[in-house]
Amino acid sequence: MQKLIVVFTIVVAVLGTVWSAPSRGELPADISKMMLDRQLPPDSLGVMVLRLADGQIVLAHGADKPLQPASTLKVLTAIVGLDRLGPAYRGRTEILTASPVATGVLKGDLILRGFANADFTWEEMQRLLQKLRHQGISEIDGDVVVDRGFFQPGRIDIGLLPFDESPEFRYNVIPDALLINTNLLQFDIDATEVDFQIRQTPGLDRVTIISNMTLLDRACDKWEDGWQIPNTVKAENGEIRIYLNGQFPKNCAQTVHISVLDRADYVDRLFRTLWHNLGGKFNGTVREVETVLTDNPDKPGLTRVLAEHRARPLAEVTRNINKVSDNTITRTIFLTLGAMSKQTSETVGEINMPTLKKAEREIHAWLKQHGIDDTELVLDNGSGLSRSARIKPAQLAAVLQVAYRSKWAPEFISSLPIVGVDGSMRNRLKSSPVAEFGRIKTGGLRDVVAVAGYIPDMNGQQHVVVAMLNHERAVRSGGRAIVDGLLDWVAKSGAPAGSIAAKSGQEQAVVGAR
């Protein structure tokens, strides 16, 4: 008997320390120490770890407390979008008319209508207008009517307070159903020791760039330190002047994409510029309508599509939601869920319900359909770019459980960042066993660090992992290291560290998941 004990002790010493799980509510010792060292209270961290094979809870710490999820909330919008809309769903943009064309002249209005096309750039707008020219249209004897009515209201950005102090940058752009080029202008800034040049793309009719920036000695990669919000002034003659403010490093070149024009002005100036460049004539106005335009009631069926652009299939767009963490695209898909919701049994009041509310209703309905608790859930805009959004780690873990077994699981899982390889996880945990095997969506705000996704352990058992750290010092106190430590802990769990058999099982499990 003593010989057996000695042999067992030697085997354990050779293979390494056997992993042992803490109790369900107790954080792993290393994680607790990290929290203590950073003076972060235990209740600021919510964690749920589930083994997918049997649904066993491996770790639940503060998992039933509603927390700010930041961008990890995107996984919910993404899977509901795939389930409700389907992976082949494509947003689109149309140019149409109800008027005849005679000798190259369109005898009436041209309608520009959007159906939540996440890929509609200014170059695609140019191609649509080129198709009109190929059809022989050289002049528009009417107005250009902008129809954003697929979402209600058509302009949810009006009157909405800025999220933070950088409303001009891309991540803050609020979508509508006809968002061209994400309403962005590209500024290429090239500075020398004494001067700099600024080039704008696309060029817009009667839009002028004026620089109030000063040059100084600063590292080029620190250019944002001197950046200030540009201000835009519209003169009485219709000219728009954009003033760039702040400081810029000497001998530096940067490309900046910003949204500084009202989108009605953006569409107006862009259309006029592109149409003129294609040799077209237009003397009318570019005006917006409040509701969706339908066929001419006096001549039903007369309205016809002259040109159309379709976005990539949703299965591809979902990669922008999770890998790239694109807020505007996520919010576009969220609103599309509302716009495409069924209305057959709705009352008149529900038909007139704002698209945002319909989207929230669709998410709650999906959760209830799958038996997931939706109490205390606050979605806001579906992207996590919010101070008010709340979800429990246990709820988000349940969402990931359902997503893993969804018929669209391959599309969903492939949209998540690969640990140590791409997306927001490309530079994280490269030396951990989870590298190249884990699929993790990250989230971060001023007071939030979060992760959510799938991690295989050393036995090849796949786990759902959700962790949310909410604290005013979550970022500056090293919150990322804490949630990464949790991911690493799960990856090393389940078998003696360093076991060849365990590593083989992990590789086999990941191949099977693919």
Short mmCIF file of C-alpha atoms in Angstrom, two decimals:
data_model
loop_
_atom_site.label_atom_id
_atom_site.label_comp_id
_atom_site.label_asym_id
_atom_site.label_seq_id
_atom_site.Cartn_x
_atom_site.Cartn_y
_atom_site.Cartn_z
CA MET A 1 0.00 0.00 0.00
CA GLN A 2 2.85 2.39 0.86
CA LYS A 3 4.46 1.65 -2.54
CA LEU A 4 1.24 2.64 -4.31
CA ILE A 5 1.13 5.93 -2.42
CA VAL A 6 4.74 6.67 -3.32
CA VAL A 7 4.11 5.89 -7.02
CA PHE A 8 1.03 8.10 -7.09
CA THR A 9 2.97 10.95 -5.48
CA ILE A 10 5.74 10.64 -8.06
CA VAL A 11 3.23 10.64 -10.96
CA VAL A 12 1.61 13.83 -9.65
CA ALA A 13 5.00 15.47 -9.22
CA VAL A 14 6.01 14.58 -12.80
CA LEU A 15 2.79 15.68 -14.50
CA GLY A 16 2.30 18.85 -12.48
CA THR A 17 -0.24 20.05 -9.98
CA VAL A 18 -3.71 18.65 -10.56
CA TRP A 19 -6.17 21.48 -11.25
CA SER A 20 -8.83 21.92 -8.63
CA ALA A 21 -11.87 24.12 -9.05
CA PRO A 22 -12.93 26.59 -6.39
CA SER A 23 -16.44 26.45 -5.06
CA ARG A 24 -19.02 27.90 -7.43
CA GLY A 25 -19.10 31.32 -5.82
CA GLU A 26 -15.44 31.52 -4.94
CA LEU A 27 -12.99 33.12 -7.37
CA PRO A 28 -9.77 31.25 -8.20
CA ALA A 29 -7.03 32.16 -5.74
CA ASP A 30 -4.87 33.92 -8.35
CA ILE A 31 -7.80 36.04 -9.51
CA SER A 32 -8.75 36.95 -5.95
CA LYS A 33 -5.18 38.04 -5.30
CA MET A 34 -5.13 40.17 -8.44
CA MET A 35 -8.36 41.85 -7.35
CA LEU A 36 -6.96 42.46 -3.88
CA ASP A 37 -3.65 43.82 -5.19
CA ARG A 38 -5.53 46.28 -7.41
CA GLN A 39 -7.91 47.27 -4.62
CA LEU A 40 -10.93 46.17 -6.63
CA PRO A 41 -13.81 44.84 -4.49
CA PRO A 42 -14.91 41.24 -5.21
CA ASP A 43 -18.48 42.36 -5.98
CA SER A 44 -17.24 44.51 -8.88
CA LEU A 45 -16.60 41.33 -10.88
CA GLY A 46 -19.33 39.09 -12.27
CA VAL A 47 -18.36 35.69 -13.70
CA MET A 48 -20.16 32.70 -15.17
CA VAL A 49 -18.32 29.63 -16.47
CA LEU A 50 -20.39 26.74 -17.86
CA ARG A 51 -19.29 23.40 -19.28
CA LEU A 52 -21.19 23.01 -22.53
CA ALA A 53 -21.29 19.21 -22.59
CA ASP A 54 -23.64 18.96 -19.62
CA GLY A 55 -24.42 22.56 -18.67
CA GLN A 56 -22.54 22.16 -15.39
CA ILE A 57 -21.72 25.44 -13.62
CA VAL A 58 -17.97 25.53 -13.06
CA LEU A 59 -17.87 29.02 -11.57
CA ALA A 60 -20.61 31.51 -10.74
CA HIS A 61 -19.48 34.65 -8.94
CA GLY A 62 -21.87 37.59 -8.93
CA ALA A 63 -23.46 36.03 -12.00
CA ASP A 64 -27.01 37.19 -11.19
CA LYS A 65 -26.13 40.85 -10.81
CA PRO A 66 -27.01 43.16 -13.76
CA LEU A 67 -23.76 44.71 -15.01
CA GLN A 68 -22.58 46.94 -17.83
CA PRO A 69 -21.47 44.53 -20.58
CA ALA A 70 -19.86 47.05 -22.96
CA SER A 71 -19.36 45.42 -26.38
CA THR A 72 -19.90 41.86 -25.14
CA LEU A 73 -23.60 42.70 -25.55
CA LYS A 74 -22.98 42.49 -29.30
CA VAL A 75 -23.04 38.69 -29.16
CA LEU A 76 -26.74 38.88 -28.22
CA THR A 77 -27.60 41.18 -31.12
CA ALA A 78 -25.52 39.03 -33.47
CA ILE A 79 -27.14 35.66 -32.70
CA VAL A 80 -30.68 37.08 -32.62
CA GLY A 81 -29.97 38.76 -35.96
CA LEU A 82 -28.82 35.48 -37.49
CA ASP A 83 -31.80 33.57 -36.06
CA ARG A 84 -34.47 36.13 -36.92
CA LEU A 85 -33.17 37.52 -40.23
CA GLY A 86 -31.13 34.56 -41.47
CA PRO A 87 -27.45 34.50 -42.56
CA ALA A 88 -28.36 35.37 -46.16
CA TYR A 89 -30.25 38.57 -45.25
CA ARG A 90 -28.90 41.62 -47.06
CA GLY A 91 -29.71 45.28 -46.51
CA ARG A 92 -30.06 47.36 -49.67
CA THR A 93 -30.21 50.83 -51.17
CA GLU A 94 -32.46 51.71 -54.11
CA ILE A 95 -32.76 54.52 -56.59
CA LEU A 96 -36.27 54.55 -58.05
CA THR A 97 -38.83 56.77 -59.68
CA ALA A 98 -42.49 56.96 -60.65
CA SER A 99 -41.75 59.35 -63.51
CA PRO A 100 -41.07 58.71 -67.22
CA VAL A 101 -37.82 59.39 -69.05
CA ALA A 102 -37.93 61.29 -72.36
CA THR A 103 -34.91 62.22 -74.48
CA GLY A 104 -32.56 61.68 -71.55
CA VAL A 105 -34.61 63.73 -69.07
CA LEU A 106 -36.27 62.22 -66.01
CA LYS A 107 -39.61 64.05 -65.93
CA GLY A 108 -40.08 64.08 -62.15
CA ASP A 109 -38.51 63.12 -58.84
CA LEU A 110 -35.75 60.64 -58.20
CA ILE A 111 -36.16 58.67 -54.96
CA LEU A 112 -33.18 57.52 -52.90
CA ARG A 113 -34.39 54.88 -50.44
CA GLY A 114 -32.46 52.97 -47.79
CA PHE A 115 -33.13 49.58 -46.22
CA ALA A 116 -30.32 49.47 -43.64
CA ASN A 117 -27.45 48.82 -46.03
CA ALA A 118 -24.36 48.49 -43.82
CA ASP A 119 -21.98 48.55 -46.81
CA PHE A 120 -23.14 51.61 -48.73
CA THR A 121 -20.06 53.74 -49.36
CA TRP A 122 -19.80 56.90 -51.40
CA GLU A 123 -18.11 54.83 -54.14
CA GLU A 124 -21.21 52.59 -54.26
CA MET A 125 -23.38 55.70 -54.52
CA GLN A 126 -21.28 56.79 -57.47
CA ARG A 127 -21.77 53.41 -59.14
CA LEU A 128 -25.56 53.63 -58.73
CA LEU A 129 -25.60 57.05 -60.36
CA GLN A 130 -23.38 55.73 -63.14
CA LYS A 131 -26.06 53.11 -63.85
CA LEU A 132 -28.56 55.95 -64.37
CA ARG A 133 -26.23 57.51 -66.90
CA HIS A 134 -25.88 54.13 -68.66
CA GLN A 135 -29.68 54.04 -68.94
CA GLY A 136 -29.52 57.30 -70.83
CA ILE A 137 -30.60 59.65 -68.04
CA SER A 138 -28.61 62.87 -68.24
CA GLU A 139 -30.95 65.33 -66.53
CA ILE A 140 -33.33 65.23 -63.56
CA ASP A 141 -36.29 67.57 -63.96
CA GLY A 142 -37.50 67.24 -60.40
CA ASP A 143 -36.18 66.76 -56.89
CA VAL A 144 -34.11 64.06 -55.24
CA VAL A 145 -36.27 62.64 -52.46
CA VAL A 146 -34.42 60.99 -49.57
CA ASP A 147 -36.44 58.18 -47.95
CA ARG A 148 -35.16 56.92 -44.58
CA GLY A 149 -38.57 55.60 -43.56
CA PHE A 150 -37.52 51.96 -43.10
CA PHE A 151 -36.70 53.03 -39.53
CA GLN A 152 -39.11 55.10 -37.48
CA PRO A 153 -38.29 57.80 -36.76
CA GLY A 154 -36.08 58.23 -39.80
CA ARG A 155 -33.51 60.31 -37.89
CA ILE A 156 -32.98 58.94 -34.38
CA ASP A 157 -29.77 60.97 -34.12
CA ILE A 158 -31.62 64.28 -33.88
CA GLY A 159 -31.66 65.57 -30.32
CA LEU A 160 -29.69 62.62 -28.96
CA LEU A 161 -26.95 63.67 -26.56
CA PRO A 162 -23.37 62.65 -27.47
CA PHE A 163 -22.14 59.49 -25.80
CA ASP A 164 -18.77 60.98 -24.89
CA GLU A 165 -16.40 63.82 -25.72
CA SER A 166 -15.61 62.45 -29.21
CA PRO A 167 -18.92 62.50 -31.12
CA GLU A 168 -17.13 62.99 -34.46
CA PHE A 169 -15.38 59.60 -34.58
CA ARG A 170 -16.76 56.57 -36.37
CA TYR A 171 -17.60 54.48 -33.32
CA ASN A 172 -20.12 57.14 -32.27
CA VAL A 173 -22.03 57.46 -35.57
CA ILE A 174 -25.74 56.77 -35.03
CA PRO A 175 -27.27 54.79 -37.90
CA ASP A 176 -30.30 55.44 -40.06
CA ALA A 177 -31.81 53.39 -42.87
CA LEU A 178 -29.95 55.40 -45.54
CA LEU A 179 -26.50 55.95 -44.09
CA ILE A 180 -24.02 56.74 -46.86
CA ASN A 181 -20.33 56.14 -46.13
CA THR A 182 -21.25 56.11 -42.40
CA ASN A 183 -21.57 59.90 -42.88
CA LEU A 184 -17.77 60.09 -42.74
CA LEU A 185 -15.29 62.41 -44.40
CA GLN A 186 -11.70 61.31 -44.82
CA PHE A 187 -9.00 63.87 -44.08
CA ASP A 188 -5.43 63.07 -45.13
CA ILE A 189 -3.16 65.36 -43.12
CA ASP A 190 0.49 65.65 -44.17
CA ALA A 191 2.69 67.90 -42.02
CA THR A 192 6.25 69.11 -42.51
CA GLU A 193 8.39 71.20 -40.16
CA VAL A 194 6.59 74.40 -41.10
CA ASP A 195 3.36 73.60 -42.90
CA PHE A 196 0.81 70.91 -43.69
CA GLN A 197 -1.68 69.93 -46.36
CA ILE A 198 -5.20 68.60 -45.83
CA ARG A 199 -7.02 66.59 -48.50
CA GLN A 200 -10.68 65.68 -48.14
CA THR A 201 -12.36 62.54 -49.55
CA PRO A 202 -14.98 62.54 -50.92
CA GLY A 203 -15.02 66.09 -52.23
CA LEU A 204 -18.38 67.70 -51.57
CA ASP A 205 -20.20 70.55 -53.27
CA ARG A 206 -19.55 73.86 -51.49
CA VAL A 207 -17.79 72.28 -48.49
CA THR A 208 -14.51 73.94 -47.50
CA ILE A 209 -11.87 72.78 -45.01
CA ILE A 210 -10.15 75.49 -42.95
CA SER A 211 -7.30 74.62 -40.60
CA ASN A 212 -6.87 76.35 -37.25
CA MET A 213 -4.37 73.70 -36.17
CA THR A 214 -0.86 74.52 -34.97
CA LEU A 215 2.25 72.42 -35.47
CA LEU A 216 4.37 71.27 -32.55
CA ASP A 217 7.07 68.77 -31.67
CA ARG A 218 5.31 65.55 -30.67
CA ALA A 219 5.50 61.89 -31.62
CA CYS A 220 3.33 61.15 -34.64
CA ASP A 221 1.58 58.25 -32.89
CA LYS A 222 0.44 60.75 -30.22
CA TRP A 223 -1.37 62.97 -32.72
CA GLU A 224 -4.74 62.48 -30.99
CA ASP A 225 -3.42 64.15 -27.84
CA GLY A 226 -3.72 67.52 -29.57
CA TRP A 227 -6.91 66.81 -31.50
CA GLN A 228 -9.98 68.94 -30.77
CA ILE A 229 -13.54 68.53 -32.02
CA PRO A 230 -13.90 70.32 -35.39
CA ASN A 231 -16.68 72.86 -35.67
CA THR A 232 -18.91 73.27 -38.70
CA VAL A 233 -20.44 76.55 -39.87
CA LYS A 234 -23.09 76.89 -42.58
CA ALA A 235 -23.02 80.29 -44.26
CA GLU A 236 -26.06 82.14 -45.60
CA ASN A 237 -25.01 81.39 -49.18
CA GLY A 238 -25.15 77.66 -48.42
CA GLU A 239 -21.40 77.13 -48.20
CA ILE A 240 -20.30 74.86 -45.37
CA ARG A 241 -16.98 75.47 -43.65
CA ILE A 242 -15.32 72.80 -41.50
CA TYR A 243 -12.71 74.15 -39.08
CA LEU A 244 -10.05 71.72 -37.84
CA ASN A 245 -8.80 72.74 -34.40
CA GLY A 246 -6.06 71.83 -31.98
CA GLN A 247 -2.46 70.75 -32.49
CA PHE A 248 -0.72 68.36 -34.87
CA PRO A 249 2.82 66.87 -34.79
CA LYS A 250 5.47 68.12 -37.19
CA ASN A 251 6.67 65.71 -39.89
CA CYS A 252 3.62 63.52 -39.45
CA ALA A 253 1.07 62.01 -41.82
CA GLN A 254 -2.29 60.71 -40.63
CA THR A 255 -5.64 59.75 -42.14
CA VAL A 256 -8.65 60.72 -40.04
CA HIS A 257 -12.26 59.64 -40.62
CA ILE A 258 -14.79 61.87 -38.92
CA SER A 259 -18.50 62.71 -39.02
CA VAL A 260 -18.94 66.48 -38.85
CA LEU A 261 -21.78 67.19 -41.30
CA ASP A 262 -25.48 66.83 -40.75
CA ARG A 263 -26.43 63.77 -42.81
CA ALA A 264 -29.05 65.69 -44.80
CA ASP A 265 -26.32 68.09 -45.94
CA TYR A 266 -24.01 65.16 -46.56
CA VAL A 267 -26.44 63.44 -48.94
CA ASP A 268 -27.28 66.72 -50.68
CA ARG A 269 -23.65 67.74 -51.30
CA LEU A 270 -22.52 64.23 -52.20
CA PHE A 271 -25.30 63.70 -54.74
CA ARG A 272 -24.67 67.03 -56.43
CA THR A 273 -20.92 66.40 -56.62
CA LEU A 274 -21.15 62.87 -57.98
CA TRP A 275 -23.94 63.62 -60.46
CA HIS A 276 -22.07 66.67 -61.77
CA ASN A 277 -18.84 64.65 -62.11
CA LEU A 278 -20.74 62.09 -64.20
CA GLY A 279 -21.94 64.81 -66.55
CA GLY A 280 -25.49 64.93 -65.21
CA LYS A 281 -27.69 68.02 -64.85
CA PHE A 282 -29.81 68.80 -61.80
CA ASN A 283 -31.43 72.06 -60.74
CA GLY A 284 -33.85 70.80 -58.12
CA THR A 285 -33.59 70.35 -54.37
CA VAL A 286 -32.57 67.36 -52.27
CA ARG A 287 -35.32 66.92 -49.71
CA GLU A 288 -36.20 64.34 -47.06
CA VAL A 289 -39.55 62.70 -46.36
CA GLU A 290 -40.90 61.61 -42.99
CA THR A 291 -42.56 58.32 -43.96
CA VAL A 292 -41.94 55.47 -46.36
CA LEU A 293 -42.87 56.35 -49.94
CA THR A 294 -45.20 53.96 -51.73
CA ASP A 295 -46.43 53.60 -55.27
CA ASN A 296 -48.38 56.44 -56.83
CA PRO A 297 -51.98 55.76 -55.63
CA ASP A 298 -53.37 57.02 -58.93
CA LYS A 299 -51.08 54.73 -60.94
CA PRO A 300 -50.24 51.71 -58.75
CA GLY A 301 -47.20 49.71 -59.74
CA LEU A 302 -45.67 52.60 -61.65
CA THR A 303 -42.74 53.11 -59.25
CA ARG A 304 -39.73 51.22 -60.58
CA VAL A 305 -36.22 50.59 -59.37
CA LEU A 306 -33.56 52.10 -61.61
CA ALA A 307 -30.50 50.95 -59.67
CA GLU A 308 -29.83 48.96 -56.51
CA HIS A 309 -26.95 48.04 -54.23
CA ARG A 310 -27.05 45.16 -51.73
CA ALA A 311 -24.93 44.72 -48.65
CA ARG A 312 -22.94 41.59 -47.91
CA PRO A 313 -24.95 38.70 -46.44
CA LEU A 314 -25.56 39.00 -42.71
CA ALA A 315 -23.26 36.04 -42.03
CA GLU A 316 -20.39 38.21 -43.29
CA VAL A 317 -21.63 41.44 -41.71
CA THR A 318 -21.75 39.63 -38.34
CA ARG A 319 -17.95 39.44 -38.45
CA ASN A 320 -17.95 43.26 -38.36
CA ILE A 321 -20.19 43.09 -35.31
CA ASN A 322 -17.99 40.74 -33.28
CA LYS A 323 -14.46 40.71 -34.69
CA VAL A 324 -14.32 44.42 -35.51
CA SER A 325 -16.84 45.46 -32.83
CA ASP A 326 -18.42 48.02 -35.15
CA ASN A 327 -21.00 49.94 -33.13
CA THR A 328 -22.79 51.54 -36.08
CA ILE A 329 -23.22 48.25 -37.94
CA THR A 330 -24.41 46.50 -34.77
CA ARG A 331 -26.96 49.23 -34.13
CA THR A 332 -28.09 49.00 -37.77
CA ILE A 333 -28.77 45.25 -37.41
CA PHE A 334 -30.47 45.84 -34.06
CA LEU A 335 -32.85 48.37 -35.66
CA THR A 336 -33.37 46.07 -38.64
CA LEU A 337 -34.72 43.44 -36.22
CA GLY A 338 -37.36 45.96 -35.24
CA ALA A 339 -38.11 47.10 -38.79
CA MET A 340 -38.53 43.49 -39.98
CA SER A 341 -40.61 42.33 -37.00
CA LYS A 342 -43.97 40.79 -37.81
CA GLN A 343 -46.92 43.16 -37.62
CA THR A 344 -49.84 40.91 -38.54
CA SER A 345 -51.33 40.84 -35.03
CA GLU A 346 -50.32 44.30 -33.91
CA THR A 347 -52.69 47.05 -32.91
CA VAL A 348 -52.48 50.43 -34.59
CA GLY A 349 -50.50 51.73 -31.64
CA GLU A 350 -47.93 48.94 -32.01
CA ILE A 351 -47.60 49.54 -35.73
CA ASN A 352 -46.59 53.10 -34.92
CA MET A 353 -44.16 51.93 -32.25
CA PRO A 354 -40.61 53.30 -32.73
CA THR A 355 -38.30 50.85 -34.46
CA LEU A 356 -35.97 50.85 -31.44
CA LYS A 357 -38.79 49.59 -29.20
CA LYS A 358 -39.72 46.91 -31.72
CA ALA A 359 -36.09 45.76 -31.77
CA GLU A 360 -36.07 45.47 -27.98
CA ARG A 361 -39.29 43.47 -28.17
CA GLU A 362 -37.71 41.07 -30.68
CA ILE A 363 -34.72 40.46 -28.40
CA HIS A 364 -36.94 39.79 -25.38
CA ALA A 365 -39.14 37.46 -27.45
CA TRP A 366 -36.08 35.49 -28.59
CA LEU A 367 -34.86 35.12 -25.02
CA LYS A 368 -38.25 33.89 -23.81
CA GLN A 369 -38.48 31.50 -26.76
CA HIS A 370 -35.26 29.87 -25.56
CA GLY A 371 -36.20 29.89 -21.89
CA ILE A 372 -33.67 32.55 -20.92
CA ASP A 373 -34.48 34.88 -18.04
CA ASP A 374 -34.80 38.47 -19.30
CA THR A 375 -35.46 40.26 -16.02
CA GLU A 376 -33.49 43.48 -15.44
CA LEU A 377 -32.10 43.35 -18.97
CA VAL A 378 -31.51 46.83 -20.45
CA LEU A 379 -30.57 46.79 -24.15
CA ASP A 380 -30.49 50.49 -25.05
CA ASN A 381 -29.10 50.34 -28.63
CA GLY A 382 -27.93 46.71 -28.77
CA SER A 383 -24.24 47.51 -29.22
CA GLY A 384 -23.10 47.98 -25.63
CA LEU A 385 -21.97 51.55 -26.37
CA SER A 386 -24.07 52.73 -23.47
CA ARG A 387 -23.89 53.68 -19.81
CA SER A 388 -27.38 52.30 -19.21
CA ALA A 389 -27.17 48.84 -20.85
CA ARG A 390 -27.28 46.01 -18.31
CA ILE A 391 -27.22 42.22 -18.49
CA LYS A 392 -26.42 39.51 -15.97
CA PRO A 393 -23.38 37.32 -16.66
CA ALA A 394 -25.67 34.31 -16.21
CA GLN A 395 -28.03 35.66 -18.90
CA LEU A 396 -25.24 36.27 -21.42
CA ALA A 397 -23.81 32.81 -20.68
CA ALA A 398 -27.22 31.30 -21.43
CA VAL A 399 -27.30 33.21 -24.73
CA LEU A 400 -23.91 31.73 -25.66
CA GLN A 401 -25.18 28.25 -24.75
CA VAL A 402 -28.09 28.61 -27.15
CA ALA A 403 -25.87 30.12 -29.84
CA TYR A 404 -23.44 27.19 -29.63
CA ARG A 405 -26.27 24.79 -30.53
CA SER A 406 -27.98 27.05 -33.04
CA LYS A 407 -28.26 25.97 -36.67
CA TRP A 408 -26.25 29.09 -37.41
CA ALA A 409 -23.54 28.24 -34.84
CA PRO A 410 -20.74 27.99 -37.47
CA GLU A 411 -21.52 31.48 -38.75
CA PHE A 412 -21.79 32.88 -35.23
CA ILE A 413 -18.69 31.25 -33.75
CA SER A 414 -16.55 32.20 -36.75
CA SER A 415 -17.51 35.84 -36.19
CA LEU A 416 -15.84 35.92 -32.75
CA PRO A 417 -12.22 37.06 -32.34
CA ILE A 418 -9.70 34.20 -32.16
CA VAL A 419 -7.56 34.52 -29.04
CA GLY A 420 -4.05 35.63 -29.92
CA VAL A 421 -4.86 35.79 -33.64
CA ASP A 422 -7.34 38.47 -34.75
CA GLY A 423 -9.90 41.07 -33.81
CA SER A 424 -9.66 42.63 -30.38
CA MET A 425 -7.95 39.47 -29.02
CA ARG A 426 -5.06 39.45 -31.50
CA ASN A 427 -2.47 40.68 -28.98
CA ARG A 428 -3.82 38.96 -25.88
CA LEU A 429 -2.93 35.63 -24.23
CA LYS A 430 -0.52 34.61 -26.98
CA SER A 431 1.44 32.33 -24.63
CA SER A 432 -1.64 30.78 -23.00
CA PRO A 433 -3.08 27.36 -23.95
CA VAL A 434 -6.17 29.29 -25.03
CA ALA A 435 -4.26 31.01 -27.87
CA GLU A 436 -5.65 29.98 -31.29
CA PHE A 437 -8.35 27.88 -29.60
CA GLY A 438 -10.56 30.33 -27.73
CA ARG A 439 -13.21 32.51 -29.36
CA ILE A 440 -13.79 35.60 -27.26
CA LYS A 441 -15.72 38.85 -27.71
CA THR A 442 -14.24 41.68 -25.69
CA GLY A 443 -15.86 44.78 -24.25
CA GLY A 444 -14.49 47.97 -22.81
CA LEU A 445 -15.76 51.34 -21.64
CA ARG A 446 -14.35 53.92 -19.27
CA ASP A 447 -15.46 51.84 -16.24
CA VAL A 448 -15.89 48.42 -17.83
CA VAL A 449 -13.70 45.50 -18.88
CA ALA A 450 -15.53 42.41 -20.15
CA VAL A 451 -15.14 39.16 -22.10
CA ALA A 452 -17.63 36.58 -23.39
CA GLY A 453 -17.21 33.49 -25.53
CA TYR A 454 -15.91 29.95 -25.73
CA ILE A 455 -12.82 28.35 -24.15
CA PRO A 456 -11.79 24.66 -24.31
CA ASP A 457 -10.07 23.20 -21.24
CA MET A 458 -7.11 20.81 -21.25
CA ASN A 459 -9.46 17.84 -21.71
CA GLY A 460 -10.97 19.41 -24.80
CA GLN A 461 -14.21 20.23 -22.98
CA GLN A 462 -15.72 23.41 -24.40
CA HIS A 463 -16.83 26.08 -21.90
CA VAL A 464 -18.86 29.26 -22.03
CA VAL A 465 -17.02 32.04 -20.20
CA VAL A 466 -18.50 35.44 -19.32
CA ALA A 467 -16.73 37.98 -17.11
CA MET A 468 -17.65 41.61 -16.48
CA LEU A 469 -15.65 43.97 -14.29
CA ASN A 470 -17.53 47.17 -13.42
CA HIS A 471 -15.60 49.74 -11.41
CA GLU A 472 -14.41 53.33 -11.84
CA ARG A 473 -10.84 51.96 -11.88
CA ALA A 474 -11.60 48.89 -13.98
CA VAL A 475 -9.40 50.03 -16.86
CA ARG A 476 -6.55 51.90 -15.20
CA SER A 477 -6.13 49.27 -12.46
CA GLY A 478 -5.43 46.47 -14.90
CA GLY A 479 -8.86 44.94 -15.31
CA ARG A 480 -7.86 43.36 -18.61
CA ALA A 481 -5.23 41.24 -16.84
CA ILE A 482 -7.92 39.98 -14.44
CA VAL A 483 -10.37 38.82 -17.12
CA ASP A 484 -7.50 37.40 -19.19
CA GLY A 485 -6.39 35.53 -16.08
CA LEU A 486 -9.86 33.96 -15.87
CA LEU A 487 -9.69 32.86 -19.51
CA ASP A 488 -6.25 31.36 -18.91
CA TRP A 489 -7.53 29.62 -15.77
CA VAL A 490 -10.34 27.93 -17.69
CA ALA A 491 -7.98 26.92 -20.51
CA LYS A 492 -5.61 25.24 -18.03
CA SER A 493 -8.38 23.50 -16.14
CA GLY A 494 -9.58 19.93 -16.37
CA ALA A 495 -6.29 18.01 -16.49
CA PRO A 496 -2.71 18.15 -15.19
CA ALA A 497 -0.90 21.11 -16.79
CA GLY A 498 1.60 20.05 -19.44
CA SER A 499 -0.08 16.70 -20.17
CA ILE A 500 0.44 15.63 -23.78
CA ALA A 501 -2.85 13.76 -23.73
CA ALA A 502 -4.66 16.85 -22.51
CA LYS A 503 -3.20 19.04 -25.27
CA SER A 504 -4.17 16.44 -27.86
CA GLY A 505 -7.72 16.39 -26.53
CA GLN A 506 -7.91 20.17 -26.74
CA GLU A 507 -6.82 20.21 -30.37
CA GLN A 508 -9.32 17.47 -31.21
CA ALA A 509 -12.18 19.37 -29.56
CA VAL A 510 -11.41 22.59 -31.45
CA VAL A 511 -11.23 20.78 -34.78
CA GLY A 512 -14.59 19.18 -34.02
CA ALA A 513 -16.12 22.59 -33.20
CA ARG A 514 -15.00 23.95 -36.56
#
